[in-house]
Amino acid sequence: MSQLVTETPATVTPVRTVGAADARKARVESLKPLVLDAVVPTVSYYLLSKGFGMGTVAALAWSSVLPAGRTAWGLVKERRVNGLAALILTANVVGLLLSLVAGDPRLMLAKDSGITGTVGLAVLGSVLAGRPLMTVGLKPWVTKGNAARIAAWERLSAERGRFARMERTFSVVWGLALFGEAVLRVVGAYTLPVDTMVWLGGAIAAVTITLAVLVSGRLAVGPMEQMVAVDVQGR
């Protein structure tokens, strides 16, 4: 009896360790595209421009290297377009072109909306094309790197029913939010005092993101998490 008791933890503990390691690995893998294609280029831009004082053109150019490389890799090796990487690259190119504009302070305030508006329109266009771009960020959040939840996601998404509609809804909410924020900032740049828009632009962006998180969570994220949980439990 004593031998049985002492051996039981030795056989159970490694199983739990492996399971935890697998879950962490799955979560890292699911988040990798989002980090490489969106987070790293964005952080690189702000780090180079704000942290190291690099010019806007140079910072945008250097931060475009990774998404440009991943876009090219997808085309050459995988015969497909890496949607998120291509989107970030396009936004950076728009930013490079708009950074050449100088002189009018109102135009300088409005030009930042060009990038946001481009991203918003691209996200909305991806929904019409049947490949919603925001899924790359939504899927890891809903599946939480769990193999069973990932499998449930794939099954539910393939059915093209309510789950797929909510997947598209998530991208629609964010596309409309980003494009709407861009429109508001452009209107504000040309109708309000410049000094007011200097601080109001940031406030508009913060409110827009907060509303998008709340609305997309209610319309898509929450219900999708419930559907995935039900599917996993039913297996």
GROMACS .gro file of C-alpha atoms in nm:
model
  235
    1MET     CA    1   0.000   0.000   0.000
    2SER     CA    2   0.277   0.242   0.088
    3GLN     CA    3   0.454   0.166  -0.238
    4LEU     CA    4   0.137   0.242  -0.436
    5VAL     CA    5   0.089   0.573  -0.260
    6THR     CA    6   0.443   0.689  -0.321
    7GLU     CA    7   0.442   0.594  -0.689
    8THR     CA    8   0.110   0.761  -0.781
    9PRO     CA    9   0.236   1.126  -0.777
   10ALA     CA   10   0.537   1.025  -0.987
   11THR     CA   11   0.312   0.906  -1.268
   12VAL     CA   12   0.063   1.194  -1.252
   13THR     CA   13   0.294   1.493  -1.226
   14PRO     CA   14   0.472   1.455  -1.563
   15VAL     CA   15   0.135   1.431  -1.741
   16ARG     CA   16   0.023   1.763  -1.597
   17THR     CA   17   0.354   1.927  -1.686
   18VAL     CA   18   0.340   1.811  -2.046
   19GLY     CA   19  -0.022   1.921  -2.078
   20ALA     CA   20   0.060   2.270  -1.951
   21ALA     CA   21   0.360   2.295  -2.181
   22ASP     CA   22   0.152   2.188  -2.480
   23ALA     CA   23  -0.115   2.446  -2.396
   24ARG     CA   24   0.144   2.722  -2.372
   25LYS     CA   25   0.303   2.614  -2.700
   26ALA     CA   26  -0.035   2.606  -2.875
   27ARG     CA   27  -0.120   2.954  -2.746
   28VAL     CA   28   0.216   3.092  -2.860
   29GLU     CA   29   0.171   2.937  -3.204
   30SER     CA   30  -0.181   3.079  -3.236
   31LEU     CA   31  -0.062   3.428  -3.143
   32LYS     CA   32   0.253   3.422  -3.356
   33PRO     CA   33   0.094   3.558  -3.679
   34LEU     CA   34  -0.067   3.847  -3.492
   35VAL     CA   35   0.257   3.934  -3.314
   36LEU     CA   36   0.482   3.908  -3.621
   37ASP     CA   37   0.248   4.075  -3.870
   38ALA     CA   38   0.097   4.352  -3.657
   39VAL     CA   39   0.246   4.399  -3.311
   40VAL     CA   40   0.616   4.391  -3.402
   41PRO     CA   41   0.591   4.640  -3.696
   42THR     CA   42   0.373   4.878  -3.494
   43VAL     CA   43   0.596   4.868  -3.186
   44SER     CA   44   0.903   4.903  -3.407
   45TYR     CA   45   0.765   5.220  -3.563
   46TYR     CA   46   0.691   5.388  -3.231
   47LEU     CA   47   1.017   5.268  -3.079
   48LEU     CA   48   1.223   5.403  -3.368
   49SER     CA   49   1.031   5.730  -3.410
   50LYS     CA   50   0.950   5.819  -3.049
   51GLY     CA   51   1.218   5.631  -2.860
   52PHE     CA   52   1.521   5.685  -3.083
   53GLY     CA   53   1.410   6.004  -3.255
   54MET     CA   54   1.424   5.858  -3.605
   55GLY     CA   55   1.240   6.049  -3.877
   56THR     CA   56   0.891   5.940  -3.974
   57VAL     CA   57   0.993   5.821  -4.321
   58ALA     CA   58   1.288   5.617  -4.193
   59ALA     CA   59   1.087   5.468  -3.905
   60LEU     CA   60   0.803   5.365  -4.137
   61ALA     CA   61   1.050   5.220  -4.386
   62TRP     CA   62   1.237   5.010  -4.128
   63SER     CA   63   0.917   4.892  -3.960
   64SER     CA   64   0.793   4.775  -4.302
   65VAL     CA   65   1.078   4.526  -4.348
   66LEU     CA   66   0.915   4.240  -4.156
   67PRO     CA   67   0.563   4.266  -4.306
   68ALA     CA   68   0.718   4.309  -4.652
   69GLY     CA   69   0.928   3.997  -4.600
   70ARG     CA   70   0.634   3.793  -4.470
   71THR     CA   71   0.414   3.910  -4.757
   72ALA     CA   72   0.680   3.807  -5.009
   73TRP     CA   73   0.734   3.474  -4.832
   74GLY     CA   74   0.363   3.397  -4.847
   75LEU     CA   75   0.351   3.472  -5.220
   76VAL     CA   76   0.666   3.279  -5.314
   77LYS     CA   77   0.663   2.980  -5.079
   78GLU     CA   78   0.298   2.934  -4.984
   79ARG     CA   79   0.132   3.072  -5.300
   80ARG     CA   80  -0.103   3.290  -5.097
   81VAL     CA   81  -0.126   3.646  -4.969
   82ASN     CA   82  -0.057   3.698  -4.601
   83GLY     CA   83  -0.352   3.928  -4.542
   84LEU     CA   84  -0.246   4.088  -4.214
   85ALA     CA   85   0.116   4.141  -4.318
   86ALA     CA   86   0.002   4.290  -4.650
   87LEU     CA   87  -0.240   4.517  -4.466
   88ILE     CA   88   0.029   4.653  -4.232
   89LEU     CA   89   0.263   4.699  -4.527
   90THR     CA   90  -0.005   4.890  -4.718
   91ALA     CA   91  -0.077   5.109  -4.416
   92ASN     CA   92   0.294   5.188  -4.383
   93VAL     CA   93   0.318   5.277  -4.752
   94VAL     CA   94   0.021   5.511  -4.713
   95GLY     CA   95   0.194   5.661  -4.412
   96LEU     CA   96   0.514   5.709  -4.613
   97LEU     CA   97   0.326   5.889  -4.888
   98LEU     CA   98   0.134   6.108  -4.646
   99SER     CA   99   0.449   6.190  -4.452
  100LEU     CA  100   0.570   6.379  -4.758
  101VAL     CA  101   0.286   6.627  -4.707
  102ALA     CA  102   0.392   6.934  -4.511
  103GLY     CA  103   0.293   7.292  -4.453
  104ASP     CA  104  -0.078   7.297  -4.367
  105PRO     CA  105  -0.122   7.214  -3.995
  106ARG     CA  106  -0.476   7.091  -4.053
  107LEU     CA  107  -0.357   6.855  -4.324
  108MET     CA  108  -0.083   6.734  -4.093
  109LEU     CA  109  -0.347   6.650  -3.831
  110ALA     CA  110  -0.570   6.478  -4.085
  111LYS     CA  111  -0.297   6.268  -4.247
  112ASP     CA  112  -0.280   6.026  -3.953
  113SER     CA  113  -0.637   5.929  -4.035
  114GLY     CA  114  -0.523   5.810  -4.375
  115ILE     CA  115  -0.354   5.507  -4.220
  116THR     CA  116  -0.648   5.426  -3.992
  117GLY     CA  117  -0.896   5.472  -4.274
  118THR     CA  118  -0.693   5.247  -4.504
  119VAL     CA  119  -0.686   4.971  -4.243
  120GLY     CA  120  -1.060   5.008  -4.178
  121LEU     CA  121  -1.149   4.984  -4.546
  122ALA     CA  122  -0.918   4.686  -4.593
  123VAL     CA  123  -1.082   4.504  -4.303
  124LEU     CA  124  -1.429   4.571  -4.444
  125GLY     CA  125  -1.312   4.460  -4.788
  126SER     CA  126  -1.177   4.136  -4.641
  127VAL     CA  127  -1.524   4.058  -4.505
  128LEU     CA  128  -1.677   4.102  -4.851
  129ALA     CA  129  -1.405   3.876  -4.989
  130GLY     CA  130  -1.494   3.607  -4.735
  131ARG     CA  131  -1.162   3.623  -4.548
  132PRO     CA  132  -1.211   3.855  -4.250
  133LEU     CA  133  -0.873   3.993  -4.148
  134MET     CA  134  -0.954   4.040  -3.780
  135THR     CA  135  -0.991   3.663  -3.736
  136VAL     CA  136  -0.616   3.641  -3.679
  137GLY     CA  137  -0.661   3.830  -3.354
  138LEU     CA  138  -1.002   3.687  -3.265
  139LYS     CA  139  -0.920   3.316  -3.294
  140PRO     CA  140  -0.642   3.303  -3.028
  141TRP     CA  141  -0.864   3.501  -2.790
  142VAL     CA  142  -1.156   3.258  -2.827
  143THR     CA  143  -0.957   2.932  -2.842
  144LYS     CA  144  -0.704   3.033  -2.573
  145GLY     CA  145  -0.442   2.807  -2.730
  146ASN     CA  146  -0.638   2.496  -2.628
  147ALA     CA  147  -0.624   2.214  -2.885
  148ALA     CA  148  -0.983   2.106  -2.821
  149ARG     CA  149  -1.110   2.464  -2.853
  150ILE     CA  150  -0.910   2.516  -3.172
  151ALA     CA  151  -1.065   2.200  -3.319
  152ALA     CA  152  -1.409   2.324  -3.214
  153TRP     CA  153  -1.341   2.659  -3.382
  154GLU     CA  154  -1.250   2.485  -3.708
  155ARG     CA  155  -1.565   2.273  -3.701
  156LEU     CA  156  -1.797   2.561  -3.622
  157SER     CA  157  -1.635   2.794  -3.874
  158ALA     CA  158  -1.655   2.531  -4.148
  159GLU     CA  159  -2.031   2.501  -4.098
  160ARG     CA  160  -2.072   2.859  -4.227
  161GLY     CA  161  -2.362   2.918  -3.990
  162ARG     CA  162  -2.410   3.150  -3.692
  163PHE     CA  163  -2.051   3.109  -3.579
  164ALA     CA  164  -1.912   3.219  -3.917
  165ARG     CA  165  -2.151   3.516  -3.920
  166MET     CA  166  -2.020   3.631  -3.583
  167GLU     CA  167  -1.666   3.586  -3.710
  168ARG     CA  168  -1.748   3.828  -3.990
  169THR     CA  169  -1.934   4.057  -3.750
  170PHE     CA  170  -1.620   4.098  -3.542
  171SER     CA  171  -1.428   4.228  -3.844
  172VAL     CA  172  -1.719   4.448  -3.952
  173VAL     CA  173  -1.732   4.616  -3.611
  174TRP     CA  174  -1.359   4.688  -3.614
  175GLY     CA  175  -1.355   4.794  -3.978
  176LEU     CA  176  -1.638   5.040  -3.923
  177ALA     CA  177  -1.479   5.165  -3.600
  178LEU     CA  178  -1.142   5.232  -3.761
  179PHE     CA  179  -1.289   5.395  -4.070
  180GLY     CA  180  -1.536   5.597  -3.862
  181GLU     CA  181  -1.255   5.717  -3.635
  182ALA     CA  182  -1.062   5.831  -3.941
  183VAL     CA  183  -1.361   6.023  -4.075
  184LEU     CA  184  -1.422   6.193  -3.740
  185ARG     CA  185  -1.060   6.302  -3.713
  186VAL     CA  186  -1.058   6.443  -4.066
  187VAL     CA  187  -1.380   6.635  -4.004
  188GLY     CA  188  -1.244   6.761  -3.673
  189ALA     CA  189  -0.914   6.864  -3.830
  190TYR     CA  190  -1.093   7.096  -4.072
  191THR     CA  191  -1.377   7.224  -3.852
  192LEU     CA  192  -1.226   7.262  -3.505
  193PRO     CA  193  -0.934   7.474  -3.382
  194VAL     CA  194  -0.596   7.309  -3.437
  195ASP     CA  195  -0.511   7.328  -3.066
  196THR     CA  196  -0.833   7.142  -2.984
  197MET     CA  197  -0.766   6.860  -3.231
  198VAL     CA  198  -0.414   6.807  -3.098
  199TRP     CA  199  -0.563   6.650  -2.782
  200LEU     CA  200  -0.905   6.555  -2.915
  201GLY     CA  201  -0.758   6.326  -3.181
  202GLY     CA  202  -0.615   6.096  -2.914
  203ALA     CA  203  -0.941   6.104  -2.719
  204ILE     CA  204  -1.139   6.006  -3.029
  205ALA     CA  205  -0.907   5.711  -3.089
  206ALA     CA  206  -0.932   5.595  -2.725
  207VAL     CA  207  -1.312   5.614  -2.721
  208THR     CA  208  -1.339   5.437  -3.056
  209ILE     CA  209  -1.120   5.147  -2.946
  210THR     CA  210  -1.310   5.113  -2.618
  211LEU     CA  211  -1.646   5.107  -2.795
  212ALA     CA  212  -1.517   4.857  -3.053
  213VAL     CA  213  -1.396   4.625  -2.777
  214LEU     CA  214  -1.731   4.642  -2.596
  215VAL     CA  215  -1.951   4.603  -2.905
  216SER     CA  216  -1.744   4.327  -3.066
  217GLY     CA  217  -1.728   4.146  -2.733
  218ARG     CA  218  -2.105   4.151  -2.697
  219LEU     CA  219  -2.188   4.067  -3.058
  220ALA     CA  220  -1.911   3.819  -3.135
  221VAL     CA  221  -1.646   3.725  -2.878
  222GLY     CA  222  -1.878   3.629  -2.592
  223PRO     CA  223  -2.126   3.422  -2.797
  224MET     CA  224  -1.842   3.255  -2.990
  225GLU     CA  225  -1.667   3.153  -2.667
  226GLN     CA  226  -1.993   2.997  -2.547
  227MET     CA  227  -2.043   2.808  -2.874
  228VAL     CA  228  -1.688   2.674  -2.864
  229ALA     CA  229  -1.730   2.565  -2.501
  230VAL     CA  230  -2.056   2.384  -2.582
  231ASP     CA  231  -1.898   2.209  -2.879
  232VAL     CA  232  -1.602   2.093  -2.669
  233GLN     CA  233  -1.830   1.962  -2.395
  234GLY     CA  234  -2.040   1.774  -2.650
  235ARG     CA  235  -1.743   1.575  -2.779
   0.00000   0.00000   0.00000
